[in-house]
Short mmCIF file of C-alpha atoms and ligand atoms in Angstrom, two decimals:
data_model
loop_
_atom_site.label_atom_id
_atom_site.label_comp_id
_atom_site.label_asym_id
_atom_site.label_seq_id
_atom_site.Cartn_x
_atom_site.Cartn_y
_atom_site.Cartn_z
CA MET V 246 -151.72 22.93 25.91
CA ASN V 247 -148.96 21.45 27.95
CA LEU V 248 -147.95 23.87 30.74
CA SER V 249 -145.93 21.22 32.38
CA ALA V 250 -143.33 21.91 29.67
CA LEU V 251 -142.38 25.07 31.49
CA PRO V 252 -139.09 24.74 33.48
CA SER V 253 -138.98 25.62 37.09
CA VAL V 254 -137.65 29.21 37.31
CA GLU V 255 -135.72 28.43 40.49
CA LYS V 256 -134.05 25.24 39.29
CA LEU V 257 -133.08 26.82 36.00
CA ALA V 258 -131.73 29.87 37.74
CA GLN V 259 -129.63 27.80 39.92
CA GLN V 260 -128.06 25.93 36.97
CA LEU V 261 -127.67 29.09 34.73
CA VAL V 262 -126.16 31.36 37.46
CA LYS V 263 -123.11 29.21 37.57
CA GLU V 264 -122.28 29.91 33.89
CA SER V 265 -122.87 33.51 34.19
CA GLN V 266 -121.28 36.66 35.73
CA LEU V 267 -124.59 38.17 36.46
CA PRO V 268 -126.17 38.50 39.87
CA LYS V 269 -128.49 35.70 40.89
CA SER V 270 -131.51 38.12 41.18
CA LEU V 271 -130.88 39.29 37.49
CA VAL V 272 -130.73 35.75 36.22
CA THR V 273 -133.74 34.71 38.08
CA GLY V 274 -135.68 37.87 36.97
CA PHE V 275 -134.57 37.24 33.32
CA ILE V 276 -135.81 33.66 33.42
CA LYS V 277 -139.06 34.63 35.08
CA ARG V 278 -139.89 36.95 32.29
CA GLN V 279 -138.83 34.32 29.57
CA VAL V 280 -140.86 31.66 31.21
CA GLY V 281 -143.81 34.05 31.34
CA SER V 282 -143.69 34.55 27.54
CA TYR V 283 -143.38 30.73 26.95
CA ARG V 284 -146.47 30.25 29.12
CA GLU V 285 -148.35 32.61 26.75
CA ARG V 286 -146.99 30.79 23.69
CA LEU V 287 -148.03 27.41 25.14
CA MET V 288 -151.56 28.81 25.96
CA GLY V 289 -151.66 30.04 22.38
CA GLY V 290 -151.27 26.54 21.15
CA GLU V 291 -147.56 26.32 20.35
CA GLU V 292 -146.11 22.86 20.95
CA LEU V 293 -142.80 23.12 22.84
CA THR V 294 -141.03 20.60 24.93
CA ARG V 295 -139.26 21.50 28.07
CA GLU V 296 -135.99 20.72 26.38
CA ASP V 297 -136.76 23.31 23.63
CA ILE V 298 -137.73 25.93 26.13
CA THR V 299 -134.78 25.34 28.52
CA ALA V 300 -132.27 25.45 25.48
CA GLU V 301 -133.92 28.60 24.10
CA ILE V 302 -133.86 30.43 27.45
CA THR V 303 -130.15 29.44 28.00
CA THR V 304 -129.30 31.05 24.54
CA SER V 305 -131.38 34.04 25.37
CA LEU V 306 -129.53 34.58 28.70
CA ASP V 307 -126.26 34.31 26.90
CA THR V 308 -127.32 36.93 24.35
CA PHE V 309 -128.63 39.14 27.11
CA GLU V 310 -125.42 38.87 29.00
CA SER V 311 -123.29 39.55 25.94
CA SER V 312 -125.30 42.76 25.40
CA ARG V 313 -123.80 44.38 28.55
CA LEU V 314 -121.61 47.23 27.44
CA GLN V 315 -118.05 46.17 27.40
CA PRO V 316 -114.77 46.69 25.45
CA VAL V 317 -114.47 45.05 22.05
CA LEU V 318 -111.78 44.84 19.43
CA ASN V 319 -112.22 46.92 16.26
CA GLY V 320 -110.46 45.26 13.48
CA THR V 321 -112.56 47.01 10.92
CA GLY V 322 -110.12 49.79 10.22
CA ILE V 323 -112.97 52.26 10.57
CA LEU V 324 -111.83 54.87 13.08
CA ILE V 325 -115.16 56.32 14.11
CA HIS V 326 -117.50 53.39 14.04
CA THR V 327 -120.86 54.47 15.53
CA ASN V 328 -121.92 50.80 16.24
CA LEU V 329 -118.64 50.39 18.06
CA GLY V 330 -119.02 53.46 20.24
CA ARG V 331 -117.26 56.05 18.01
CA SER V 332 -114.07 57.51 19.44
CA PRO V 333 -112.19 55.79 22.32
CA LEU V 334 -111.16 58.27 24.96
CA GLY V 335 -107.61 58.92 25.92
CA HIS V 336 -106.24 57.54 29.23
CA ARG V 337 -105.80 60.88 30.93
CA ALA V 338 -109.38 61.89 30.22
CA ALA V 339 -110.63 58.58 31.42
CA GLN V 340 -108.68 58.79 34.58
CA ALA V 341 -110.05 62.24 35.33
CA VAL V 342 -113.50 60.83 34.80
CA TYR V 343 -112.77 58.09 37.26
CA ASP V 344 -111.41 60.53 39.86
CA VAL V 345 -114.42 62.91 39.58
CA ALA V 346 -116.85 60.10 39.40
CA THR V 347 -115.72 58.60 42.71
CA ASN V 348 -115.40 61.72 44.68
CA TYR V 349 -117.35 64.94 45.17
CA CYS V 350 -116.24 67.79 42.79
CA ASN V 351 -116.38 71.42 42.25
CA LEU V 352 -119.27 71.15 39.71
CA GLU V 353 -121.04 74.42 40.78
CA ILE V 354 -118.71 75.82 43.28
CA ASP V 355 -115.95 78.53 43.01
CA LEU V 356 -113.02 77.03 44.97
CA THR V 357 -111.36 80.44 45.24
CA THR V 358 -114.38 82.06 46.95
CA GLY V 359 -116.29 79.08 48.21
CA LYS V 360 -119.46 80.59 46.64
CA ARG V 361 -121.62 79.27 43.91
CA GLY V 362 -119.70 78.84 40.70
CA LYS V 363 -120.42 78.46 37.07
CA ARG V 364 -121.10 74.82 35.81
CA GLY V 365 -118.75 73.83 33.04
CA GLY V 366 -117.07 77.31 33.20
CA PHE V 367 -113.52 75.84 32.71
CA LEU V 368 -114.61 73.89 29.83
CA GLU V 369 -116.48 76.73 28.05
CA GLU V 370 -113.60 79.06 28.40
CA SER V 371 -111.04 76.47 27.21
CA LEU V 372 -113.11 75.47 24.27
CA ALA V 373 -113.67 78.99 23.28
CA ILE V 374 -109.84 79.55 23.27
CA LEU V 375 -109.25 76.35 21.39
CA VAL V 376 -111.64 77.10 18.61
CA GLU V 377 -111.09 80.69 18.54
CA ALA V 378 -114.66 81.68 19.29
CA GLU V 379 -116.04 84.56 21.51
CA ALA V 380 -117.90 81.91 23.53
CA ALA V 381 -118.83 78.11 23.57
CA THR V 382 -121.11 75.83 25.41
CA VAL V 383 -121.90 72.10 25.51
CA VAL V 384 -124.96 69.80 25.31
CA ASN V 385 -125.43 66.07 25.13
CA ASN V 386 -124.86 65.67 21.44
CA CYS V 387 -124.74 67.44 18.16
CA ALA V 388 -128.28 66.66 17.27
CA ALA V 389 -129.43 68.26 20.55
CA SER V 390 -127.23 71.35 19.83
CA LEU V 391 -129.11 71.88 16.55
CA VAL V 392 -132.58 71.53 18.07
CA LEU V 393 -131.62 73.73 20.88
CA THR V 394 -129.97 76.38 18.56
CA LEU V 395 -133.03 76.42 16.39
CA ARG V 396 -135.42 76.73 19.31
CA ALA V 397 -133.45 79.60 20.78
CA LEU V 398 -132.98 81.57 17.58
CA ILE V 399 -136.41 81.35 16.19
CA ALA V 400 -139.31 83.33 17.47
CA GLU V 401 -143.12 83.73 16.70
CA GLY V 402 -143.54 85.13 13.22
CA LYS V 403 -139.83 84.78 12.67
CA ASN V 404 -139.28 81.06 12.38
CA GLU V 405 -138.16 80.52 8.88
CA VAL V 406 -134.82 78.68 8.41
CA ILE V 407 -133.15 78.74 5.09
CA VAL V 408 -131.23 75.60 4.03
CA SER V 409 -129.79 74.71 0.53
CA ARG V 410 -131.45 71.63 -1.07
CA GLY V 411 -127.98 70.17 -1.30
CA GLU V 412 -127.70 70.05 2.47
CA LEU V 413 -131.03 68.49 3.53
CA VAL V 414 -129.13 65.39 4.64
CA GLU V 415 -129.96 62.40 6.72
CA ILE V 416 -127.07 61.64 9.17
CA GLY V 417 -128.16 58.19 10.30
CA GLY V 418 -129.87 57.07 13.39
CA GLY V 419 -133.07 58.81 12.18
CA PHE V 420 -131.44 62.25 12.12
CA ARG V 421 -132.87 64.11 9.10
CA ILE V 422 -132.39 67.87 8.82
CA PRO V 423 -136.03 68.59 7.68
CA ASP V 424 -137.46 66.62 10.60
CA ILE V 425 -135.10 68.22 13.10
CA LEU V 426 -136.27 71.60 11.89
CA GLU V 427 -139.87 70.55 12.34
CA THR V 428 -139.52 69.28 15.82
CA SER V 429 -137.71 72.42 16.68
CA GLY V 430 -140.65 74.56 15.63
CA ALA V 431 -138.74 76.08 12.56
CA LYS V 432 -140.14 76.32 9.13
CA LEU V 433 -137.89 75.01 6.53
CA VAL V 434 -137.33 77.09 3.50
CA GLU V 435 -135.41 75.20 0.90
CA VAL V 436 -133.39 76.81 -1.67
CA GLY V 437 -131.50 76.07 -4.72
CA ALA V 438 -131.19 72.61 -6.42
CA THR V 439 -129.60 69.44 -5.17
CA ASN V 440 -126.36 70.08 -6.95
CA LYS V 441 -126.12 73.85 -7.08
CA THR V 442 -127.30 76.73 -4.85
CA HIS V 443 -126.47 80.27 -5.72
CA LEU V 444 -126.15 83.30 -3.46
CA HIS V 445 -129.27 84.87 -5.21
CA ASP V 446 -131.21 81.72 -4.22
CA TYR V 447 -130.53 82.54 -0.63
CA GLU V 448 -131.12 86.22 -1.19
CA LYS V 449 -134.63 85.68 -2.80
CA ALA V 450 -135.67 83.57 0.15
CA ILE V 451 -134.99 86.09 2.91
CA THR V 452 -138.11 87.81 4.31
CA GLU V 453 -138.80 89.51 7.61
CA ARG V 454 -139.75 85.99 8.89
CA THR V 455 -136.25 84.60 8.35
CA ALA V 456 -134.71 83.49 11.62
CA LEU V 457 -131.48 82.13 10.48
CA ILE V 458 -129.53 80.56 7.55
CA LEU V 459 -128.39 77.02 8.24
CA LYS V 460 -125.37 75.39 6.61
CA VAL V 461 -125.10 71.56 7.03
CA HIS V 462 -121.84 70.00 6.31
CA ARG V 463 -122.24 67.01 4.04
CA SER V 464 -120.57 64.71 6.25
CA ASN V 465 -121.45 61.34 5.24
CA PHE V 466 -121.71 61.69 1.43
CA TYR V 467 -119.92 63.27 -1.39
CA LEU V 468 -121.45 65.51 -3.91
CA GLY V 469 -119.37 65.68 -7.07
CA GLY V 470 -119.68 66.74 -10.71
CA PHE V 471 -121.63 69.76 -11.74
CA THR V 472 -122.01 71.37 -8.25
CA GLY V 473 -121.74 74.80 -6.78
CA GLU V 474 -122.40 76.87 -3.65
CA PRO V 475 -121.79 80.48 -2.71
CA GLU V 476 -118.57 81.43 -1.16
CA LEU V 477 -119.00 81.49 2.55
CA GLU V 478 -117.64 84.97 2.75
CA ASN V 479 -120.46 86.19 0.35
CA LEU V 480 -123.13 84.33 2.21
CA PHE V 481 -121.86 85.81 5.40
CA GLN V 482 -122.04 89.27 3.89
CA LEU V 483 -125.59 88.63 2.69
CA ALA V 484 -126.62 87.31 6.22
CA LYS V 485 -124.96 90.28 7.92
CA ASP V 486 -126.63 92.85 5.57
CA HIS V 487 -130.03 91.34 6.67
CA ASP V 488 -128.91 90.87 10.31
CA ILE V 489 -129.63 87.09 10.15
CA PRO V 490 -127.45 84.68 11.99
CA LEU V 491 -125.51 82.23 9.84
CA VAL V 492 -125.17 78.82 11.55
CA GLU V 493 -123.29 75.71 10.50
CA ASP V 494 -123.97 72.15 11.62
CA LEU V 495 -120.36 70.83 11.03
CA GLY V 496 -121.08 67.45 12.38
CA SER V 497 -117.64 65.98 12.94
CA GLY V 498 -115.45 69.14 13.36
CA ALA V 499 -111.80 68.30 13.19
CA LEU V 500 -110.05 70.47 15.78
CA MET V 501 -106.58 69.81 14.17
CA HIS V 502 -105.62 70.06 10.66
CA THR V 503 -105.99 66.41 9.71
CA ASP V 504 -104.80 66.77 6.17
CA HIS V 505 -101.25 65.93 7.01
CA LEU V 506 -102.10 62.94 9.13
CA ALA V 507 -103.30 60.81 6.24
CA PRO V 508 -103.81 61.54 2.59
CA ILE V 509 -107.45 62.25 3.03
CA GLU V 510 -109.87 65.00 2.16
CA HIS V 511 -110.01 68.19 4.14
CA GLU V 512 -112.48 68.29 7.04
CA PRO V 513 -113.42 71.83 7.91
CA ARG V 514 -112.38 72.89 11.43
CA PRO V 515 -114.64 75.00 13.60
CA GLN V 516 -112.06 77.75 13.95
CA GLU V 517 -111.68 77.95 10.16
CA GLN V 518 -115.48 78.21 9.60
CA LEU V 519 -115.83 80.79 12.28
CA GLY V 520 -112.95 82.83 10.74
CA ARG V 521 -114.75 82.73 7.42
CA GLY V 522 -117.92 84.32 8.78
CA ILE V 523 -119.94 81.52 10.29
CA GLU V 524 -121.34 82.96 13.51
CA LEU V 525 -122.23 79.63 15.19
CA VAL V 526 -120.78 76.24 14.68
CA LEU V 527 -122.17 73.07 15.94
CA PHE V 528 -120.14 69.87 16.13
CA SER V 529 -119.92 66.41 17.82
CA GLY V 530 -117.74 65.49 20.79
CA ASP V 531 -117.17 61.91 19.86
CA LYS V 532 -116.39 62.04 16.13
CA LEU V 533 -113.05 63.16 14.91
CA LEU V 534 -112.60 65.24 17.98
CA GLY V 535 -112.06 62.00 19.87
CA GLY V 536 -113.89 62.84 23.14
CA PRO V 537 -117.10 61.75 24.83
CA GLN V 538 -120.65 62.09 23.25
CA ALA V 539 -121.38 65.71 23.39
CA GLY V 540 -122.54 68.60 21.07
CA ILE V 541 -120.66 71.65 21.10
CA ILE V 542 -121.85 75.12 20.15
CA ALA V 543 -119.32 77.88 19.58
CA GLY V 544 -119.36 81.38 18.16
CA ARG V 545 -120.90 84.73 18.76
CA LYS V 546 -121.18 85.44 22.53
CA ASP V 547 -124.59 86.94 22.34
CA LEU V 548 -125.94 83.90 20.38
CA VAL V 549 -124.26 81.46 22.77
CA GLU V 550 -125.85 83.38 25.72
CA LYS V 551 -129.28 83.35 24.14
CA ILE V 552 -128.94 79.63 23.60
CA LYS V 553 -128.01 79.05 27.23
CA LYS V 554 -131.12 81.01 28.34
CA GLU V 555 -133.55 78.86 26.38
CA PRO V 556 -135.44 76.58 28.83
CA PHE V 557 -134.60 73.48 26.82
CA TYR V 558 -130.97 73.92 27.46
CA ARG V 559 -131.57 72.51 30.92
CA ALA V 560 -133.00 69.33 29.49
CA VAL V 561 -129.90 68.65 27.30
CA ARG V 562 -127.03 69.79 29.47
CA PRO V 563 -124.34 67.14 30.11
CA ASP V 564 -123.51 65.65 33.44
CA LYS V 565 -120.24 66.12 35.34
CA LEU V 566 -118.62 62.99 33.93
CA ILE V 567 -119.09 64.21 30.24
CA LEU V 568 -117.94 67.71 31.35
CA THR V 569 -114.88 66.19 32.88
CA ALA V 570 -113.99 64.00 29.92
CA LEU V 571 -114.48 66.67 27.41
CA GLN V 572 -112.68 69.19 29.55
CA GLU V 573 -109.52 67.01 29.63
CA VAL V 574 -109.83 66.26 25.87
CA VAL V 575 -109.74 69.98 25.22
CA VAL V 576 -106.70 70.38 27.58
CA ASP V 577 -105.13 67.59 25.61
CA TYR V 578 -105.67 69.46 22.31
CA LEU V 579 -104.21 72.69 23.77
CA THR V 580 -101.24 70.67 24.94
CA LEU V 581 -100.94 69.28 21.52
CA LYS V 582 -100.94 72.69 20.09
CA ASP V 583 -97.81 73.48 22.06
CA ASN V 584 -96.28 70.01 21.43
CA PRO V 585 -97.34 68.84 17.97
CA GLU V 586 -95.63 65.44 18.48
CA ARG V 587 -98.01 64.44 21.27
CA LEU V 588 -100.70 62.91 19.01
CA ASP V 589 -100.74 59.98 21.48
CA LEU V 590 -102.90 62.17 23.70
CA VAL V 591 -105.83 61.78 21.41
CA PRO V 592 -106.47 58.18 20.40
CA VAL V 593 -108.27 58.83 17.22
CA LEU V 594 -105.46 61.18 16.08
CA GLU V 595 -102.90 58.67 17.00
CA MET V 596 -104.48 55.89 15.18
CA LEU V 597 -104.91 58.05 12.08
CA ASN V 598 -101.33 58.99 12.21
CA GLN V 599 -99.86 55.44 12.42
CA THR V 600 -96.98 54.81 9.91
CA PRO V 601 -96.83 51.87 7.67
CA GLU V 602 -94.06 50.54 10.00
CA ASP V 603 -96.22 50.86 13.01
CA LEU V 604 -99.02 49.00 11.29
CA GLN V 605 -96.71 46.34 10.11
CA GLU V 606 -95.41 45.76 13.60
CA LYS V 607 -99.02 45.56 14.97
CA ALA V 608 -100.01 43.13 12.18
CA GLN V 609 -97.09 40.84 12.95
CA ALA V 610 -97.99 40.97 16.60
CA LEU V 611 -101.58 39.98 15.64
CA GLN V 612 -100.38 37.12 13.39
CA GLU V 613 -98.45 35.64 16.40
CA LYS V 614 -101.61 35.74 18.55
CA ILE V 615 -103.74 33.96 16.07
CA SER V 616 -103.11 30.21 15.32
CA ASP V 617 -104.86 30.28 11.76
CA GLU V 618 -102.93 30.68 8.67
CA SER V 619 -102.79 34.41 7.73
CA GLN V 620 -101.14 36.88 5.52
CA ILE V 621 -100.66 40.55 5.67
CA VAL V 622 -102.37 42.39 2.68
CA PRO V 623 -102.85 46.05 1.64
CA THR V 624 -106.13 47.47 2.27
CA THR V 625 -107.94 50.78 2.80
CA GLY V 626 -108.95 52.37 6.01
CA ALA V 627 -111.79 54.86 6.64
CA THR V 628 -112.58 57.39 9.16
CA GLY V 629 -116.44 56.56 9.25
CA GLY V 630 -118.87 58.16 11.71
CA GLY V 631 -120.06 60.59 9.15
CA THR V 632 -116.62 62.02 8.69
CA MET V 633 -114.75 62.59 5.39
CA PRO V 634 -117.00 60.32 3.31
CA GLN V 635 -114.45 60.06 0.51
CA ALA V 636 -111.51 59.48 2.81
CA GLN V 637 -109.94 56.12 2.11
CA PHE V 638 -106.41 55.88 3.10
CA PRO V 639 -103.90 53.07 2.48
CA SER V 640 -103.73 50.61 5.43
CA ILE V 641 -102.95 46.87 5.86
CA ALA V 642 -104.93 44.08 7.24
CA VAL V 643 -104.29 40.57 8.45
CA GLN V 644 -106.20 38.35 6.15
CA THR V 645 -107.53 35.03 7.36
CA ALA V 646 -109.98 32.48 6.03
CA LYS V 647 -112.00 32.34 9.38
CA LYS V 648 -112.47 35.14 11.84
CA PRO V 649 -109.44 35.09 14.26
CA GLU V 650 -110.45 33.65 17.67
CA LEU V 651 -110.01 36.79 19.62
CA PRO V 652 -112.75 37.89 22.11
CA HIS V 653 -115.35 40.25 20.56
CA LEU V 654 -113.26 40.98 17.48
CA PHE V 655 -114.95 42.82 14.51
CA THR V 656 -113.30 42.44 11.15
CA ARG V 657 -114.01 43.44 7.58
CA VAL V 658 -115.14 40.70 5.27
CA GLU V 659 -114.14 41.12 1.64
CA ASP V 660 -114.07 38.29 -0.90
CA ASP V 661 -115.26 35.96 1.71
CA LYS V 662 -112.04 36.54 3.77
CA HIS V 663 -111.74 38.24 7.09
CA HIS V 664 -109.57 41.35 7.16
CA THR V 665 -108.40 42.52 10.61
CA ASP V 666 -106.90 46.09 10.31
CA PRO V 667 -104.36 46.75 13.14
CA ARG V 668 -104.87 50.44 12.76
CA THR V 669 -107.96 50.41 14.95
CA LEU V 670 -106.98 47.66 17.27
CA ARG V 671 -106.38 49.24 20.65
CA ASN V 672 -105.04 46.55 23.13
CA LEU V 673 -104.54 43.12 21.99
CA PRO V 674 -105.39 40.61 24.68
CA GLU V 675 -102.43 38.99 26.39
C1 PLP L 183 -123.02 63.20 13.15
C2 PLP L 183 -123.69 64.38 12.67
C3 PLP L 183 -124.76 65.01 13.54
C4 PLP L 183 -125.26 64.28 14.76
O1 PLP L 183 -124.14 64.23 15.81
P1 PLP L 183 -124.43 63.50 17.13
O2 PLP L 183 -123.40 64.00 18.12
O3 PLP L 183 -124.36 62.12 16.86
O4 PLP L 183 -125.73 63.91 17.67
C5 PLP L 183 -125.39 66.14 13.16
N1 PLP L 183 -125.01 66.86 11.97
C6 PLP L 183 -123.98 66.34 11.25
C7 PLP L 183 -123.70 67.07 9.91
C8 PLP L 183 -123.38 65.10 11.54
O5 PLP L 183 -122.45 64.58 10.69
#
């Protein structure tokens, strides 16, 4: 055992802090913890020299520093890339967050009376108007909105939730519908077959213990071939006849018709589903909507109110920064409704809407930035993020043998070549 191989924390910190943007206390603390683990390894009999240890700690500090959240360049062409933070926020919404964050704000004060006001009141009202629902509310993410909704709408002796076997999906990040039901205290009642579920399958499953019927949008895979499910209108009638709420987890939830933006499949809109008889829709804030991470619950007023009264609501309510960001995105959508050309307000929609000429121009600008030999090739883009699984739309990419030397650039590698799709590149570095 050669503990003398351990470097001096102080000396190494002095050296490494110069190459880092991190505060000295953080660098020192990090090195201390690393040295501690090398001490254990040496005591365990590993043979390491001081040079080995110093080099490894230097690399680890680099890795640690680069894990700090920061902007990156998305050259993958995947619009809603969960690993890259899903949707970028528009400038107006980001500026509003900055202003509210660095000041006090009217979070729970009514500015007209000076008395206690309703938290998120503006957002809830605007959202309800936007998605044409009686009421709406917001929690931290769509997964939380589902857990909360289930908890609020089930009761003792009435906790059965009917779901089609074709919709028992895993979304990613460990989100599986059967598990979510279980943690929420609901009892899953599976009906139908993977590819086909009939109205009478639902009908047979209804008992006095049925709390609700849950539909789950198959957002990240596609079911094709010999398939079928009841018309929503008929399912709604069935639920209504038995006085059972019909809830749909939409996942992404496109607020705008996206069909015309790119030749891609139809993503159901919350307002459309509510209009067809769904009584509550749940959807994400940071998928195709293009806002911050959030889960939106919209639909029947009595159900939304019941959900807000569930004690768990308090545990998953968003903070003022998320409320501000989402509120501004909702305002942007309502502005967009009046001015359909203003797609620039919502970056995700703007990127989806880029013309071949726009893309060509961006690709050429990119080519000028990179010194390597490159060519512009046709490729396909995707929405990603569990949205429109089949959607592949024509795009172009700058193809290079090596990855272009731009800071934190992510590309798509096909046939051993790097493809940088200009569609999802936000700001090229100067
Ligand atoms: C993405 C998705 C979720 C989870 O949404 P988060 O906002 O990430 O929690 C839930 N359900 C469906 C159908 C989804 O596509």
